[in-house]
Every structure is written in structure tokens, then in C-alpha cells.
Amino acid sequence: MFSYVPIFALFLLAGGFAVFSIIAGSLTGPKRYNRAKYDAYECGIEPTPQPVGGGRFPVKYYLTAMLFIVFDIEIIFLYPWAVAYADMGVFGLVEMVLFIVTVFIAYVYVWRRGGLEWD
Amino acid sequence: MRLLAAFHAAANPNAIPAPHIEYRAILPMLIVFGVACVGVLVEAFVPRVHRAVTQTVLALAGLVAALVAVVANTGLPRRLVVQSAVAADGPTLFIQGTILALSIGALLLIADRSIGADSDFVAQAADLPGTEQERASVRAGLRQTEVFPLAMFAVAGMMLFPAANDLVLAFVALEVLSLPLYLLAGMARRRRLLSQEAAVKYFLLGAFSSAFFVYGLALVYGYAKSVEYGDIATSLTSSDRGDSLVIVGLALIGISLLFKLSGVPFHWWTPDVYQGAPTPITAFMAAGTKVAAFGALLRVFFVAFGGLAWDWRPVVWGVAIATMVVGAILGVTQTDVKRLLAYSSIAHAGFILTAFAATTRASESSVLFYLVAYGFMNIGAFAIVMLVRDADGEANHLSRWVGLGRRSPLMAGIFALFLLAMAGLPPTSGLWAKVAVFQAAYQGGAGPLVIVGVLASAVTAYYYLRIIVLMFSQEPAVEGPTVVMPGALSAAAIALGVAVTIVLGVVPQTVLDLADKAVPFLR
């Protein structure tokens, strides 16, 4: 049990810092609200008002975000492989190429079908 | 490459040994997956007018090649391959062959464009239903040909699911087979809101059931310290941990599997999804998913958790009874032919579960035989459903089927054959399939299940025969739907269904022997 004490201490520190920052911020910061300040922060499209009559809203942002995640995951797999590259040998290289090619097929599809054009 | 690897290992003392992969044993799955990937590239590079034809030829060639590879692999020794992650045994080959043959039939239905105005698939799935944009897409003759690679990915997942000998791989296979089906269910050309509703329901419930699988997997791993079926089976006799962990884990995995094969009480999605999905997709998932899910169910429960049979058998009894009763009784009240076939598929899942509950060698082979017989009658029946049309597309309401036998005796006759097969009457495959599972259940000590099964069969026979009477004994309505003549592709699918149903009904012994030789599952 004793070995967990540093982790609990870290939890306390983290929680304390969060509470302190919020309270300190609300006490000392200037309060000049305008419309932009009430918007969702960096979350793509405006959530409200909804389009009238169930109309459409653009999905461009989601498409970009999804593509980003695909490549993000790819990088996550590439890093440990790069570290252990010398030990994994030819087999690791071949498997990694196969993995990248598979992801690339999806990328080519998105590119050819206009998923990368903003308008 | 092996030489290079050896050289590399000699040079580097820290080298991680490369896993051994038996490529030939997994070749059928690699072919299907490869064809699916090429299909995506076809979508990217082939001009729109040629896509449908290219995709059809590619997918059919891939399925046939994979089937050939499965047949060629029958001579190989039964063993675990790919670091014990995949079982290359008789049931794997039998089930993969069945799935491929059924997929060829379903693909013929998917590819046929001669029925109705165009195909059963939406012109552009992203168009809002009923808008000018949708009408423009229809006028432009667009077609969502992504259906083909999606279906191929689903087939690859279906082939891997019953072959997996490792819970993590089984989960990956489950997702690979499910995700494309969620999408495909939403791509109907007509009644699009119903179709999209079906897709959302299927996705939400399916994702939920997948979560059950992962949760169960985690608990079982906590108990057995391994996710491989063989290790789990060993740990059941040797582990020093409490049984509750593994029993709860098994229950969660079981729920997920029963959801996929629509066992009661996890069947609620089935009628809605079968009704809303485009009919070729309904045929595809009704046949393929059921085969794959039952294959995986048998492998997980017999191979990994066979040691717990005393604990899970009573639950399977209960589920089997509930599934048969609900499928039979709720089927009686249905007025939509696709919903009726959905409840019929639930009842059939119950009949198969009776043999499963017996947990003998005969129950394994009888389930395999039932899956072949049931899969093909299903493909054929849904193919006929596609043909009965009026101005709004398919006429699925049973009141519209009145007198169809007078208007088109051939197609109504073929549909009657499939209904007789589902009812289990001679001279069809359904009779021997039912005899096989009930016999296995009886010999395995599940006599009470057989009694319920026979009674439920009688109830289901009532609603099948009611449709036959409806089609043949009454005069057709003046404004009734017409039966369009099938194009070459769907005619081939119907012929395949008829041929298998009759051949298995007249000379079932070959396939019965084949199923008997295929079992048992590699333990």
C-alpha cells in the first residue's frame, strides 16, 4: 500500500491545482463577456441553432478529424516499431509496410472521392 | 526472406523472433480481404460507369477463388496456425466453405440491376430522403457501388469469426463482420427512412453487444491469464481463482454471441433490421451472420468453456425454449413477409440451439448441416421476395401476396418450396436438417427441448402453409403487384437455392457425412 502514496499525492496535487486555478481565475480575472466568449471552444460547427426543418450541417470538420485520427493511430503504431526496428528485423518491416499500405488504401479512396477538398 | 531473418538473428542477439504464419491455411481469408481492399481502390480509380461491372466481376472472382482455396485446404492436417490464433480444422473449413457459397448467392442478388427500376440500393446514401438532391442523383443514374467492398469485408470477418481460436481475434472478426453490415442495412433505395432507422438500431444495439463481448473477454482473461481457447480450457481445471469471474465473463460473451444469432431475449433488433435493410442484404446477413455466429458459438462454448458445460447448459436450455417459442408465436401475427421471415429465422436459431444444448459430437455435425440447409433456403426465399413488386418497389405486405400463385405459378411455386423447407417438410433439406438436430438433441439428453421444438415447428408450419394457401387458393386482386422476371444473376441465385434445397432433401447423406467428417472442433 505504501508504494501507492506518491500516486495519491499526485492526485491531490493535481486536484488541488485545478480547484485553485478555477477559484483564482474567477476571483482575479476580468469579466468582459461577449458573444464569442459564450461559444463552444474549438469544437467545429455551432451547435445551436439547429438548421430549420432538419436541414443539413456540414460534416467537413468531422471528416478532417476522422482522417486525423486514422493517421494518429498509424503513428502510434509506428513509434514503438521504430524503437524496436533493429530487433524486429525483416518480418517487422514487411508487416509494417503491409499495415501502412492498408491505411493508405483508405487514404487514396478519400483523396479520389473528394474528401480532401474543403469546398 | 527466412534466410534473411536467420542472418538478422545471428547478427543481433536481442532480435525478437518472428512469429510463424502458415499463409496457406489462412489464404481463403486473405483472398477475400485482398479483394475487398482492391474493391476500395476500384471505387477510387475506375470511372463511374464501369464500377458496378468491375466490382461484380472482382467480388465474384474473389469469392470463387477463396472457395477453391478452402477446398484445396481440406487435405491439410488439422492444427492451430498463426501462433495458435486461428484453428485450421474441419469445422473451420466446412463453415468457411458454407459462408463463401452463401455469399456468392447473396452477391448475385446484390449485383442484379434488372429488377425494378434499378437496383435495391440507394443512388447516393448521403442525400436526404425525399429531396430534390436525391431525385437528381437518381436521374443521374448514380449508384452506391461501395456496397461490394463493404460486403466483402463482412465476408472476411464472417470467415475469421468461427475460425478464431483466441478471444481477441474473435472480437476483431466480430467487428469486421458487423461494421459493414450496419452500413449496408441503411442503403435501401426505397423506404429510406425505415432503412436508416434499421441501420441506427442495428448499430446501437450491435455496438452495445460488442461491448459485452469485450467486458466478458477482460473478465475471462483475469481468470485464465490467457485469451486463447486452449489455455482457457486448461485453466478451468487448474486455476486457483474463484469461478464467479469466469462464469460472469462467459455469460457476457454468450450474450454477445446470442445477440448476433438473434437468440431470445436478444432478438429485438432482428425484425426491424430484416425489414428495413435492402432485401439482398437481408438475405446476406440472415444467412451469413447466422452461420458465422453459430460457428463461433460452438467453438467458444465447446472448445474454451466445455469444462463449464454443467453451468451453462441449463441457461442454453432456457434460451433455446424461449427462442423457439417467441419465433414461432410472434411469427403467426406478422403481416409483412420480411418480418415474418425474420421471426422464422429466430425460430430456426432456437431449433439449432436444441442440438447445441446437447453438447455431443453429433450436435456439432448436425448444427453444421442445419446451417447449410437453412442458409440456402433463406437466400432463395429473400430472392423471391425481391421479385414481387408494384410501383413503389417491393410489395412486402402479405395481403398483397394474395393469389400470386395464379399470376406467376413458377415463382410462387419456388417460394412455396422454400417455405416447405423452412417448415421441415419433405422433399426438402429442411426435413433432414430438423431430423438431424432433434436427433442429436434427443441422444444428448435434451428430450424436453425436442418436444418443445416439434410443437414450435408445428406452429411455424402453420404460418408457412398459410402463405402457400394465400398464394394459391385465392383469386389475385386486380391492382395487385406483379412478379417481375429475375435477371440472369438473381435467377442463378434462386436456382442455387432450389438446387441445394432439393438435393439435400433427396440425397442428404453426402453432406451429412461431410459434416460428420468435419467435426470435432480442434481442442
PDB file of N, CA, C and O in Angstrom, chain A residues 55-118:
ATOM      1  N   GLY A  55     -32.580  20.473 -41.539  1.00  0.00           N
ATOM      2  CA  GLY A  55     -31.692  20.650 -42.694  1.00  0.00           C
ATOM      3  C   GLY A  55     -30.328  20.061 -42.426  1.00  0.00           C
ATOM      4  O   GLY A  55     -30.121  19.327 -41.477  1.00  0.00           O
ATOM      5  N   ARG A  56     -29.381  20.384 -43.288  1.00  0.00           N
ATOM      6  CA  ARG A  56     -28.087  19.736 -43.178  1.00  0.00           C
ATOM      7  C   ARG A  56     -27.074  20.680 -42.545  1.00  0.00           C
ATOM      8  O   ARG A  56     -27.177  21.887 -42.650  1.00  0.00           O
ATOM      9  N   PHE A  57     -26.112  20.103 -41.896  1.00  0.00           N
ATOM     10  CA  PHE A  57     -24.975  20.888 -41.456  1.00  0.00           C
ATOM     11  C   PHE A  57     -23.715  20.242 -42.017  1.00  0.00           C
ATOM     12  O   PHE A  57     -23.697  19.039 -42.283  1.00  0.00           O
ATOM     13  N   PRO A  58     -22.687  21.042 -42.267  1.00  0.00           N
ATOM     14  CA  PRO A  58     -21.519  20.496 -42.951  1.00  0.00           C
ATOM     15  C   PRO A  58     -20.777  19.488 -42.080  1.00  0.00           C
ATOM     16  O   PRO A  58     -20.666  19.657 -40.861  1.00  0.00           O
ATOM     17  N   VAL A  59     -20.281  18.410 -42.704  1.00  0.00           N
ATOM     18  CA  VAL A  59     -19.546  17.399 -41.955  1.00  0.00           C
ATOM     19  C   VAL A  59     -18.048  17.487 -42.256  1.00  0.00           C
ATOM     20  O   VAL A  59     -17.297  16.604 -41.879  1.00  0.00           O
ATOM     21  N   LYS A  60     -17.637  18.565 -42.933  1.00  0.00           N
ATOM     22  CA  LYS A  60     -16.237  18.673 -43.347  1.00  0.00           C
ATOM     23  C   LYS A  60     -15.298  18.539 -42.161  1.00  0.00           C
ATOM     24  O   LYS A  60     -14.277  17.861 -42.220  1.00  0.00           O
ATOM     25  N   TYR A  61     -15.700  19.203 -41.060  1.00  0.00           N
ATOM     26  CA  TYR A  61     -14.835  19.213 -39.894  1.00  0.00           C
ATOM     27  C   TYR A  61     -14.649  17.792 -39.353  1.00  0.00           C
ATOM     28  O   TYR A  61     -13.549  17.372 -39.016  1.00  0.00           O
ATOM     29  N   TYR A  62     -15.765  17.040 -39.298  1.00  0.00           N
ATOM     30  CA  TYR A  62     -15.698  15.672 -38.778  1.00  0.00           C
ATOM     31  C   TYR A  62     -14.835  14.789 -39.667  1.00  0.00           C
ATOM     32  O   TYR A  62     -14.097  13.929 -39.198  1.00  0.00           O
ATOM     33  N   LEU A  63     -14.985  15.017 -40.983  1.00  0.00           N
ATOM     34  CA  LEU A  63     -14.209  14.218 -41.936  1.00  0.00           C
ATOM     35  C   LEU A  63     -12.720  14.426 -41.689  1.00  0.00           C
ATOM     36  O   LEU A  63     -11.934  13.476 -41.619  1.00  0.00           O
ATOM     37  N   THR A  64     -12.347  15.711 -41.542  1.00  0.00           N
ATOM     38  CA  THR A  64     -10.942  16.011 -41.285  1.00  0.00           C
ATOM     39  C   THR A  64     -10.491  15.390 -39.974  1.00  0.00           C
ATOM     40  O   THR A  64      -9.410  14.790 -39.892  1.00  0.00           O
ATOM     41  N   ALA A  65     -11.339  15.525 -38.960  1.00  0.00           N
ATOM     42  CA  ALA A  65     -10.974  14.996 -37.646  1.00  0.00           C
ATOM     43  C   ALA A  65     -10.799  13.481 -37.713  1.00  0.00           C
ATOM     44  O   ALA A  65      -9.868  12.913 -37.140  1.00  0.00           O
ATOM     45  N   MET A  66     -11.691  12.828 -38.484  1.00  0.00           N
ATOM     46  CA  MET A  66     -11.621  11.375 -38.575  1.00  0.00           C
ATOM     47  C   MET A  66     -10.346  10.946 -39.283  1.00  0.00           C
ATOM     48  O   MET A  66      -9.662  10.010 -38.858  1.00  0.00           O
ATOM     49  N   LEU A  67     -10.015  11.656 -40.362  1.00  0.00           N
ATOM     50  CA  LEU A  67      -8.774  11.331 -41.078  1.00  0.00           C
ATOM     51  C   LEU A  67      -7.577  11.526 -40.173  1.00  0.00           C
ATOM     52  O   LEU A  67      -6.642  10.731 -40.170  1.00  0.00           O
ATOM     53  N   PHE A  68      -7.633  12.608 -39.390  1.00  0.00           N
ATOM     54  CA  PHE A  68      -6.533  12.861 -38.468  1.00  0.00           C
ATOM     55  C   PHE A  68      -6.365  11.689 -37.510  1.00  0.00           C
ATOM     56  O   PHE A  68      -5.247  11.222 -37.276  1.00  0.00           O
ATOM     57  N   ILE A  69      -7.491  11.178 -37.013  1.00  0.00           N
ATOM     58  CA  ILE A  69      -7.407  10.071 -36.046  1.00  0.00           C
ATOM     59  C   ILE A  69      -6.813   8.838 -36.699  1.00  0.00           C
ATOM     60  O   ILE A  69      -5.982   8.141 -36.108  1.00  0.00           O
ATOM     61  N   VAL A  70      -7.211   8.584 -37.954  1.00  0.00           N
ATOM     62  CA  VAL A  70      -6.667   7.414 -38.649  1.00  0.00           C
ATOM     63  C   VAL A  70      -5.144   7.492 -38.687  1.00  0.00           C
ATOM     64  O   VAL A  70      -4.437   6.537 -38.355  1.00  0.00           O
ATOM     65  N   PHE A  71      -4.620   8.673 -39.052  1.00  0.00           N
ATOM     66  CA  PHE A  71      -3.165   8.789 -39.158  1.00  0.00           C
ATOM     67  C   PHE A  71      -2.507   8.876 -37.786  1.00  0.00           C
ATOM     68  O   PHE A  71      -1.377   8.441 -37.616  1.00  0.00           O
ATOM     69  N   ASP A  72      -3.241   9.409 -36.852  1.00  0.00           N
ATOM     70  CA  ASP A  72      -2.737   9.459 -35.480  1.00  0.00           C
ATOM     71  C   ASP A  72      -2.497   8.039 -34.966  1.00  0.00           C
ATOM     72  O   ASP A  72      -1.441   7.733 -34.411  1.00  0.00           O
ATOM     73  N   ILE A  73      -3.482   7.177 -35.189  1.00  0.00           N
ATOM     74  CA  ILE A  73      -3.353   5.781 -34.758  1.00  0.00           C
ATOM     75  C   ILE A  73      -2.187   5.122 -35.479  1.00  0.00           C
ATOM     76  O   ILE A  73      -1.415   4.355 -34.895  1.00  0.00           O
ATOM     77  N   GLU A  74      -2.065   5.444 -36.757  1.00  0.00           N
ATOM     78  CA  GLU A  74      -0.966   4.857 -37.527  1.00  0.00           C
ATOM     79  C   GLU A  74       0.369   5.239 -36.890  1.00  0.00           C
ATOM     80  O   GLU A  74       1.251   4.400 -36.705  1.00  0.00           O
ATOM     81  N   ILE A  75       0.503   6.511 -36.510  1.00  0.00           N
ATOM     82  CA  ILE A  75       1.749   6.973 -35.898  1.00  0.00           C
ATOM     83  C   ILE A  75       1.987   6.254 -34.573  1.00  0.00           C
ATOM     84  O   ILE A  75       3.111   5.864 -34.265  1.00  0.00           O
ATOM     85  N   ILE A  76       0.894   6.055 -33.823  1.00  0.00           N
ATOM     86  CA  ILE A  76       1.041   5.378 -32.530  1.00  0.00           C
ATOM     87  C   ILE A  76       1.648   3.999 -32.718  1.00  0.00           C
ATOM     88  O   ILE A  76       2.457   3.539 -31.926  1.00  0.00           O
ATOM     89  N   PHE A  77       1.264   3.312 -33.816  1.00  0.00           N
ATOM     90  CA  PHE A  77       1.857   2.011 -34.071  1.00  0.00           C
ATOM     91  C   PHE A  77       3.275   2.134 -34.611  1.00  0.00           C
ATOM     92  O   PHE A  77       4.103   1.248 -34.403  1.00  0.00           O
ATOM     93  N   LEU A  78       3.535   3.219 -35.334  1.00  0.00           N
ATOM     94  CA  LEU A  78       4.859   3.360 -35.958  1.00  0.00           C
ATOM     95  C   LEU A  78       5.942   3.643 -34.928  1.00  0.00           C
ATOM     96  O   LEU A  78       7.073   3.175 -35.076  1.00  0.00           O
ATOM     97  N   TYR A  79       5.630   4.404 -33.876  1.00  0.00           N
ATOM     98  CA  TYR A  79       6.664   4.783 -32.908  1.00  0.00           C
ATOM     99  C   TYR A  79       7.316   3.579 -32.238  1.00  0.00           C
ATOM    100  O   TYR A  79       8.539   3.425 -32.304  1.00  0.00           O
ATOM    101  N   PRO A  80       6.534   2.695 -31.605  1.00  0.00           N
ATOM    102  CA  PRO A  80       7.192   1.550 -30.951  1.00  0.00           C
ATOM    103  C   PRO A  80       7.933   0.663 -31.947  1.00  0.00           C
ATOM    104  O   PRO A  80       8.983   0.114 -31.628  1.00  0.00           O
ATOM    105  N   TRP A  81       7.392   0.579 -33.162  1.00  0.00           N
ATOM    106  CA  TRP A  81       8.086  -0.222 -34.165  1.00  0.00           C
ATOM    107  C   TRP A  81       9.442   0.415 -34.488  1.00  0.00           C
ATOM    108  O   TRP A  81      10.455  -0.279 -34.623  1.00  0.00           O
ATOM    109  N   ALA A  82       9.451   1.757 -34.608  1.00  0.00           N
ATOM    110  CA  ALA A  82      10.698   2.448 -34.934  1.00  0.00           C
ATOM    111  C   ALA A  82      11.733   2.220 -33.836  1.00  0.00           C
ATOM    112  O   ALA A  82      12.924   2.058 -34.110  1.00  0.00           O
ATOM    113  N   VAL A  83      11.262   2.186 -32.585  1.00  0.00           N
ATOM    114  CA  VAL A  83      12.193   1.978 -31.470  1.00  0.00           C
ATOM    115  C   VAL A  83      12.774   0.566 -31.526  1.00  0.00           C
ATOM    116  O   VAL A  83      13.972   0.360 -31.321  1.00  0.00           O
ATOM    117  N   ALA A  84      11.915  -0.421 -31.833  1.00  0.00           N
ATOM    118  CA  ALA A  84      12.363  -1.807 -31.821  1.00  0.00           C
ATOM    119  C   ALA A  84      12.695  -2.303 -33.225  1.00  0.00           C
ATOM    120  O   ALA A  84      12.792  -3.502 -33.452  1.00  0.00           O
ATOM    121  N   TYR A  85      12.903  -1.358 -34.137  1.00  0.00           N
ATOM    122  CA  TYR A  85      13.088  -1.731 -35.542  1.00  0.00           C
ATOM    123  C   TYR A  85      14.209  -2.754 -35.712  1.00  0.00           C
ATOM    124  O   TYR A  85      14.059  -3.771 -36.376  1.00  0.00           O
ATOM    125  N   ALA A  86      15.353  -2.488 -35.076  1.00  0.00           N
ATOM    126  CA  ALA A  86      16.519  -3.355 -35.268  1.00  0.00           C
ATOM    127  C   ALA A  86      16.248  -4.764 -34.761  1.00  0.00           C
ATOM    128  O   ALA A  86      16.730  -5.744 -35.333  1.00  0.00           O
ATOM    129  N   ASP A  87      15.452  -4.871 -33.694  1.00  0.00           N
ATOM    130  CA  ASP A  87      15.218  -6.189 -33.118  1.00  0.00           C
ATOM    131  C   ASP A  87      14.142  -6.974 -33.864  1.00  0.00           C
ATOM    132  O   ASP A  87      14.112  -8.191 -33.801  1.00  0.00           O
ATOM    133  N   MET A  88      13.236  -6.264 -34.527  1.00  0.00           N
ATOM    134  CA  MET A  88      12.131  -6.979 -35.167  1.00  0.00           C
ATOM    135  C   MET A  88      12.490  -7.482 -36.548  1.00  0.00           C
ATOM    136  O   MET A  88      11.808  -8.332 -37.106  1.00  0.00           O
ATOM    137  N   GLY A  89      13.538  -6.892 -37.130  1.00  0.00           N
ATOM    138  CA  GLY A  89      14.079  -7.450 -38.357  1.00  0.00           C
ATOM    139  C   GLY A  89      13.175  -7.314 -39.563  1.00  0.00           C
ATOM    140  O   GLY A  89      12.284  -6.461 -39.609  1.00  0.00           O
ATOM    141  N   VAL A  90      13.413  -8.189 -40.537  1.00  0.00           N
ATOM    142  CA  VAL A  90      12.711  -8.108 -41.816  1.00  0.00           C
ATOM    143  C   VAL A  90      11.218  -8.309 -41.631  1.00  0.00           C
ATOM    144  O   VAL A  90      10.401  -7.628 -42.253  1.00  0.00           O
ATOM    145  N   PHE A  91      10.851  -9.235 -40.764  1.00  0.00           N
ATOM    146  CA  PHE A  91       9.429  -9.531 -40.568  1.00  0.00           C
ATOM    147  C   PHE A  91       8.678  -8.273 -40.123  1.00  0.00           C
ATOM    148  O   PHE A  91       7.633  -7.931 -40.677  1.00  0.00           O
ATOM    149  N   GLY A  92       9.263  -7.571 -39.141  1.00  0.00           N
ATOM    150  CA  GLY A  92       8.631  -6.347 -38.664  1.00  0.00           C
ATOM    151  C   GLY A  92       8.469  -5.329 -39.772  1.00  0.00           C
ATOM    152  O   GLY A  92       7.425  -4.681 -39.900  1.00  0.00           O
ATOM    153  N   LEU A  93       9.493  -5.214 -40.608  1.00  0.00           N
ATOM    154  CA  LEU A  93       9.450  -4.253 -41.708  1.00  0.00           C
ATOM    155  C   LEU A  93       8.311  -4.595 -42.671  1.00  0.00           C
ATOM    156  O   LEU A  93       7.495  -3.730 -43.025  1.00  0.00           O
ATOM    157  N   VAL A  94       8.242  -5.871 -43.063  1.00  0.00           N
ATOM    158  CA  VAL A  94       7.207  -6.286 -44.017  1.00  0.00           C
ATOM    159  C   VAL A  94       5.820  -6.046 -43.442  1.00  0.00           C
ATOM    160  O   VAL A  94       4.926  -5.497 -44.103  1.00  0.00           O
ATOM    161  N   GLU A  95       5.626  -6.440 -42.180  1.00  0.00           N
ATOM    162  CA  GLU A  95       4.311  -6.255 -41.560  1.00  0.00           C
ATOM    163  C   GLU A  95       3.940  -4.779 -41.498  1.00  0.00           C
ATOM    164  O   GLU A  95       2.792  -4.400 -41.732  1.00  0.00           O
ATOM    165  N   MET A  96       4.924  -3.941 -41.192  1.00  0.00           N
ATOM    166  CA  MET A  96       4.644  -2.508 -41.075  1.00  0.00           C
ATOM    167  C   MET A  96       4.274  -1.916 -42.426  1.00  0.00           C
ATOM    168  O   MET A  96       3.362  -1.102 -42.530  1.00  0.00           O
ATOM    169  N   VAL A  97       4.992  -2.386 -43.481  1.00  0.00           N
ATOM    170  CA  VAL A  97       4.661  -1.899 -44.823  1.00  0.00           C
ATOM    171  C   VAL A  97       3.228  -2.310 -45.176  1.00  0.00           C
ATOM    172  O   VAL A  97       2.444  -1.508 -45.690  1.00  0.00           O
ATOM    173  N   LEU A  98       2.861  -3.559 -44.850  1.00  0.00           N
ATOM    174  CA  LEU A  98       1.503  -4.018 -45.139  1.00  0.00           C
ATOM    175  C   LEU A  98       0.474  -3.149 -44.413  1.00  0.00           C
ATOM    176  O   LEU A  98      -0.541  -2.752 -44.972  1.00  0.00           O
ATOM    177  N   PHE A  99       0.777  -2.839 -43.154  1.00  0.00           N
ATOM    178  CA  PHE A  99      -0.131  -2.016 -42.350  1.00  0.00           C
ATOM    179  C   PHE A  99      -0.292  -0.632 -42.970  1.00  0.00           C
ATOM    180  O   PHE A  99      -1.410  -0.131 -43.148  1.00  0.00           O
ATOM    181  N   ILE A 100       0.841  -0.032 -43.364  1.00  0.00           N
ATOM    182  CA  ILE A 100       0.773   1.320 -43.924  1.00  0.00           C
ATOM    183  C   ILE A 100       0.035   1.306 -45.255  1.00  0.00           C
ATOM    184  O   ILE A 100      -0.773   2.195 -45.544  1.00  0.00           O
ATOM    185  N   VAL A 101       0.279   0.259 -46.058  1.00  0.00           N
ATOM    186  CA  VAL A 101      -0.406   0.171 -47.356  1.00  0.00           C
ATOM    187  C   VAL A 101      -1.916   0.093 -47.138  1.00  0.00           C
ATOM    188  O   VAL A 101      -2.702   0.738 -47.831  1.00  0.00           O
ATOM    189  N   THR A 102      -2.348  -0.690 -46.146  1.00  0.00           N
ATOM    190  CA  THR A 102      -3.788  -0.835 -45.889  1.00  0.00           C
ATOM    191  C   THR A 102      -4.399   0.509 -45.510  1.00  0.00           C
ATOM    192  O   THR A 102      -5.469   0.871 -46.006  1.00  0.00           O
ATOM    193  N   VAL A 103      -3.716   1.245 -44.641  1.00  0.00           N
ATOM    194  CA  VAL A 103      -4.226   2.562 -44.274  1.00  0.00           C
ATOM    195  C   VAL A 103      -4.223   3.475 -45.495  1.00  0.00           C
ATOM    196  O   VAL A 103      -5.131   4.272 -45.711  1.00  0.00           O
ATOM    197  N   PHE A 104      -3.194   3.317 -46.309  1.00  0.00           N
ATOM    198  CA  PHE A 104      -3.053   4.176 -47.479  1.00  0.00           C
ATOM    199  C   PHE A 104      -4.191   3.953 -48.468  1.00  0.00           C
ATOM    200  O   PHE A 104      -4.619   4.886 -49.150  1.00  0.00           O
ATOM    201  N   ILE A 105      -4.698   2.713 -48.546  1.00  0.00           N
ATOM    202  CA  ILE A 105      -5.823   2.444 -49.458  1.00  0.00           C
ATOM    203  C   ILE A 105      -7.025   3.300 -49.067  1.00  0.00           C
ATOM    204  O   ILE A 105      -7.671   3.919 -49.923  1.00  0.00           O
ATOM    205  N   ALA A 106      -7.291   3.368 -47.771  1.00  0.00           N
ATOM    206  CA  ALA A 106      -8.397   4.209 -47.308  1.00  0.00           C
ATOM    207  C   ALA A 106      -8.128   5.675 -47.654  1.00  0.00           C
ATOM    208  O   ALA A 106      -9.025   6.413 -48.088  1.00  0.00           O
ATOM    209  N   TYR A 107      -6.866   6.086 -47.502  1.00  0.00           N
ATOM    210  CA  TYR A 107      -6.498   7.471 -47.779  1.00  0.00           C
ATOM    211  C   TYR A 107      -6.704   7.793 -49.254  1.00  0.00           C
ATOM    212  O   TYR A 107      -7.262   8.844 -49.618  1.00  0.00           O
ATOM    213  N   VAL A 108      -6.285   6.855 -50.131  1.00  0.00           N
ATOM    214  CA  VAL A 108      -6.445   7.060 -51.574  1.00  0.00           C
ATOM    215  C   VAL A 108      -7.920   7.205 -51.919  1.00  0.00           C
ATOM    216  O   VAL A 108      -8.311   8.055 -52.729  1.00  0.00           O
ATOM    217  N   TYR A 109      -8.760   6.389 -51.279  1.00  0.00           N
ATOM    218  CA  TYR A 109     -10.202   6.466 -51.538  1.00  0.00           C
ATOM    219  C   TYR A 109     -10.730   7.848 -51.175  1.00  0.00           C
ATOM    220  O   TYR A 109     -11.438   8.489 -51.960  1.00  0.00           O
ATOM    221  N   VAL A 110     -10.342   8.329 -49.995  1.00  0.00           N
ATOM    222  CA  VAL A 110     -10.811   9.648 -49.558  1.00  0.00           C
ATOM    223  C   VAL A 110     -10.329  10.732 -50.519  1.00  0.00           C
ATOM    224  O   VAL A 110     -11.074  11.618 -50.920  1.00  0.00           O
ATOM    225  N   TRP A 111      -9.079  10.624 -50.917  1.00  0.00           N
ATOM    226  CA  TRP A 111      -8.496  11.631 -51.819  1.00  0.00           C
ATOM    227  C   TRP A 111      -9.222  11.645 -53.162  1.00  0.00           C
ATOM    228  O   TRP A 111      -9.640  12.682 -53.653  1.00  0.00           O
ATOM    229  N   ARG A 112      -9.424  10.464 -53.766  1.00  0.00           N
ATOM    230  CA  ARG A 112     -10.021  10.401 -55.097  1.00  0.00           C
ATOM    231  C   ARG A 112     -11.492  10.815 -55.070  1.00  0.00           C
ATOM    232  O   ARG A 112     -12.014  11.328 -56.053  1.00  0.00           O
ATOM    233  N   ARG A 113     -12.183  10.551 -53.976  1.00  0.00           N
ATOM    234  CA  ARG A 113     -13.603  10.874 -53.929  1.00  0.00           C
ATOM    235  C   ARG A 113     -13.876  12.240 -53.349  1.00  0.00           C
ATOM    236  O   ARG A 113     -15.009  12.578 -53.021  1.00  0.00           O
ATOM    237  N   GLY A 114     -12.848  13.070 -53.259  1.00  0.00           N
ATOM    238  CA  GLY A 114     -13.060  14.470 -52.914  1.00  0.00           C
ATOM    239  C   GLY A 114     -13.153  14.755 -51.433  1.00  0.00           C
ATOM    240  O   GLY A 114     -13.586  15.835 -51.038  1.00  0.00           O
ATOM    241  N   GLY A 115     -12.743  13.827 -50.607  1.00  0.00           N
ATOM    242  CA  GLY A 115     -12.825  14.055 -49.167  1.00  0.00           C
ATOM    243  C   GLY A 115     -11.830  15.083 -48.663  1.00  0.00           C
ATOM    244  O   GLY A 115     -11.998  15.617 -47.566  1.00  0.00           O
ATOM    245  N   LEU A 116     -10.796  15.387 -49.465  1.00  0.00           N
ATOM    246  CA  LEU A 116      -9.782  16.334 -49.005  1.00  0.00           C
ATOM    247  C   LEU A 116     -10.059  17.748 -49.491  1.00  0.00           C
ATOM    248  O   LEU A 116      -9.321  18.671 -49.169  1.00  0.00           O
ATOM    249  N   GLU A 117     -11.105  17.924 -50.315  1.00  0.00           N
ATOM    250  CA  GLU A 117     -11.432  19.279 -50.786  1.00  0.00           C
ATOM    251  C   GLU A 117     -12.373  19.931 -49.794  1.00  0.00           C
ATOM    252  O   GLU A 117     -13.405  19.370 -49.441  1.00  0.00           O
ATOM    253  N   TRP A 118     -12.018  21.147 -49.368  1.00  0.00           N
ATOM    254  CA  TRP A 118     -12.803  21.781 -48.320  1.00  0.00           C
ATOM    255  C   TRP A 118     -14.154  22.247 -48.850  1.00  0.00           C
ATOM    256  O   TRP A 118     -15.153  22.240 -48.147  1.00  0.00           O
TER     257      TRP A 118
END
